[in-house]
PDB file of C-alpha atoms in Angstrom:
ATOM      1  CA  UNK A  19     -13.872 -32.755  17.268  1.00  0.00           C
ATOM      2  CA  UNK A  20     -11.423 -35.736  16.599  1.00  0.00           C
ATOM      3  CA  UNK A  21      -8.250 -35.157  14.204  1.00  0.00           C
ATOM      4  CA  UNK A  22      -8.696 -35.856  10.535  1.00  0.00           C
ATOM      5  CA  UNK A  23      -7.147 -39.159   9.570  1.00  0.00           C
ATOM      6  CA  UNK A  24      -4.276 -39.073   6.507  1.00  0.00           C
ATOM      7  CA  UNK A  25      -6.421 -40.864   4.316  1.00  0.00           C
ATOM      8  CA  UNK A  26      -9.389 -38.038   4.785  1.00  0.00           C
ATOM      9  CA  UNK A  27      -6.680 -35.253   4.327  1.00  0.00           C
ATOM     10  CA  UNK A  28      -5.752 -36.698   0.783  1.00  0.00           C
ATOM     11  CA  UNK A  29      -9.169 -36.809   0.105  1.00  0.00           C
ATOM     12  CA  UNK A  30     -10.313 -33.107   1.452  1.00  0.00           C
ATOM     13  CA  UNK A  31      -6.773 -31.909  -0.190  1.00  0.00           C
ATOM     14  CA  UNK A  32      -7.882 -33.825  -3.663  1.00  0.00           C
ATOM     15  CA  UNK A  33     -11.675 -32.594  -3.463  1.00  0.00           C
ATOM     16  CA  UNK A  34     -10.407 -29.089  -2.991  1.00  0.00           C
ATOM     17  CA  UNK A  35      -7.939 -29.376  -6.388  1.00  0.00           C
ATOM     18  CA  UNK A  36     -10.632 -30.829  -8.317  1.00  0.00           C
ATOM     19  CA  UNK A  37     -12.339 -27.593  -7.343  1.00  0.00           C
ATOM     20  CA  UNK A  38      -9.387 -25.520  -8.239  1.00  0.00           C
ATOM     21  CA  UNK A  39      -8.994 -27.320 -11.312  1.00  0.00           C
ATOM     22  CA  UNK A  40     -12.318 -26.490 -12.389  1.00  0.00           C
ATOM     23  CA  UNK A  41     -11.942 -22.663 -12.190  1.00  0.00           C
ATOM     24  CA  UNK A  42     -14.981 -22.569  -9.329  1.00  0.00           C
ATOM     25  CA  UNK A  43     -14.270 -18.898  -7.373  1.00  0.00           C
ATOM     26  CA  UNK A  44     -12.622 -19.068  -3.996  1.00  0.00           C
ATOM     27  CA  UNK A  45     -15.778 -18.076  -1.707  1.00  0.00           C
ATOM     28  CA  UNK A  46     -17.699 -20.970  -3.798  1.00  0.00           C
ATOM     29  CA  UNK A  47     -15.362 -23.476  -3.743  1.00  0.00           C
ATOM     30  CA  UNK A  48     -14.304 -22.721   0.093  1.00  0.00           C
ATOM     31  CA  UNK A  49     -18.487 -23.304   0.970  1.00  0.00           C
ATOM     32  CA  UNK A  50     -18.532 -26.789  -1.045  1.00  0.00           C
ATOM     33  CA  UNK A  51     -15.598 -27.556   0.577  1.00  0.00           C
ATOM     34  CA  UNK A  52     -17.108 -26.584   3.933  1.00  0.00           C
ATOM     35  CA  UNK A  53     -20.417 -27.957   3.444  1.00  0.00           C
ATOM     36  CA  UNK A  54     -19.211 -31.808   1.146  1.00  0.00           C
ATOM     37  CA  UNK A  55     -16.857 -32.448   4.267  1.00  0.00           C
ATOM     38  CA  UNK A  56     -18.409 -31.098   7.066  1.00  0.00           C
ATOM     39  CA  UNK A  57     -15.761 -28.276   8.106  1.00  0.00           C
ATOM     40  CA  UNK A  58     -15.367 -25.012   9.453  1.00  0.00           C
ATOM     41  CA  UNK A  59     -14.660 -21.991   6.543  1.00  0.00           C
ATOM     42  CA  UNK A  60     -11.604 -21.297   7.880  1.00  0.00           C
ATOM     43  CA  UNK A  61     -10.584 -25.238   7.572  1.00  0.00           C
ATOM     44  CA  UNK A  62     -11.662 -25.527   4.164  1.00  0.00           C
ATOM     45  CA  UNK A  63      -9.888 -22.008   2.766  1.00  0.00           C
ATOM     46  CA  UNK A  64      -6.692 -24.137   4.381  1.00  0.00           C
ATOM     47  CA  UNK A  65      -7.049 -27.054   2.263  1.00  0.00           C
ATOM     48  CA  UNK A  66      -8.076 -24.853  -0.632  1.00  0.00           C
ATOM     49  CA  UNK A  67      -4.764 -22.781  -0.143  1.00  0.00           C
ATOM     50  CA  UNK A  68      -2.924 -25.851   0.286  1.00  0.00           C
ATOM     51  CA  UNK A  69      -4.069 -27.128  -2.668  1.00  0.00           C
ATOM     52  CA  UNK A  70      -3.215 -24.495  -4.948  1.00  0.00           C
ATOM     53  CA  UNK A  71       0.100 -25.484  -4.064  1.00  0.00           C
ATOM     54  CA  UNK A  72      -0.226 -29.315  -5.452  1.00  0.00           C
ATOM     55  CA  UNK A  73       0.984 -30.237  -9.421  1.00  0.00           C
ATOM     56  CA  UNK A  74      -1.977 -33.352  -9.246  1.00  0.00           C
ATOM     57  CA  UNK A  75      -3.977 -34.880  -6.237  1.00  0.00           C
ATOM     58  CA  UNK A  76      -2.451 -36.465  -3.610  1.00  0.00           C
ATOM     59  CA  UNK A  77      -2.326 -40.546  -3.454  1.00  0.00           C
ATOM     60  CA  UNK A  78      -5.111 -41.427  -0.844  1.00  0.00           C
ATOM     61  CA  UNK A  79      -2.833 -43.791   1.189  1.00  0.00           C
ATOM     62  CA  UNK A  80      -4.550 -47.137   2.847  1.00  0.00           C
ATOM     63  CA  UNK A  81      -5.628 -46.660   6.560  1.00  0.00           C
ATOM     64  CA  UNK A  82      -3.403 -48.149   8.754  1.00  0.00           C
ATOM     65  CA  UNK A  83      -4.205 -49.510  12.462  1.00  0.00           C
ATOM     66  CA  UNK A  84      -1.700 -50.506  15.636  1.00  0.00           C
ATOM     67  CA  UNK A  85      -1.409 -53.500  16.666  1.00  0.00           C
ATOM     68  CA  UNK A  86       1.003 -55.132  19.410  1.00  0.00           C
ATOM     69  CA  UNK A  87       2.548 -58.406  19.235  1.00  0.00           C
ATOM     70  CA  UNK A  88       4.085 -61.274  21.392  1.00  0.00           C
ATOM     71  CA  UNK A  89       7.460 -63.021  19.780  1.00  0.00           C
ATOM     72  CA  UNK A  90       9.541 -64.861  21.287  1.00  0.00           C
ATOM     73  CA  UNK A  91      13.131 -63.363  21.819  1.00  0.00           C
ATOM     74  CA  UNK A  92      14.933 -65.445  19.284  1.00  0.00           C
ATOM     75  CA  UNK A  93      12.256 -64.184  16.425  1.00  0.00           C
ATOM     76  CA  UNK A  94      12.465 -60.457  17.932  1.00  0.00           C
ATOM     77  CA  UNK A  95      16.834 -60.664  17.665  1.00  0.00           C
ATOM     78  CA  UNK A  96      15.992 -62.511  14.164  1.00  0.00           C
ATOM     79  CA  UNK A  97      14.246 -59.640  12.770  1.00  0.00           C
ATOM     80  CA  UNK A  98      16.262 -57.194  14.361  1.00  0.00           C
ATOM     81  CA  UNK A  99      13.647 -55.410  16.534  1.00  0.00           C
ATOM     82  CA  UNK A 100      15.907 -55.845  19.768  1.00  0.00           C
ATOM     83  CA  UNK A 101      19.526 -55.644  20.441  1.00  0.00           C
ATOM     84  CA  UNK A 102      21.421 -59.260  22.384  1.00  0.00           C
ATOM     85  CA  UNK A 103      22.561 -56.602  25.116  1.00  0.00           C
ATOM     86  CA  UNK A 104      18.432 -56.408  26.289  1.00  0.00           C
ATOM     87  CA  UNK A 105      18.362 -60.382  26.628  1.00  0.00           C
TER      88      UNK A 105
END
């Protein structure tokens, strides 16, 4: 099973306050958890404990994606991503 991304944490994290919020009973709220998201018990009960620890929901930050780049060695000294001493 492939590692939850930030952006679905903050969501799973803010799903399981809203169910917190909303007085729903642990066993309940840890099965729509489960079930709305796809995850074990166990996993949900995590977010749901971690939840009960937040003040408001958690900003759902934009996905990001790697890239690499090519720049020439002037640009790269420019911007400070290398050091003169590599050149």
């Amino acid at each position: 099973m492939a590692r939850s991304t930030k952006a679905n944490k903050a969501r799973q994290l803010n799903a399981a306050y809203a169910l917190l919020q909303r007085n729903i009973p642990l066993p309940d709220a840890m099965q729509r958890l489960s079930r709305g998201f796809d995850l074990s018990e166990r996993q949900a009960y995590r977010y749901l404990k971690e939840a009960a620890q937040l003040h408001r929901p958690v900003e759902v930050g934009e996905v990001t994606v790697s890239i690499t780049l090519k720049l020439p060695v002037g640009t790269a000294l420019f911007c400070g991503l290398m050091r003169e001493e590599v050149v």
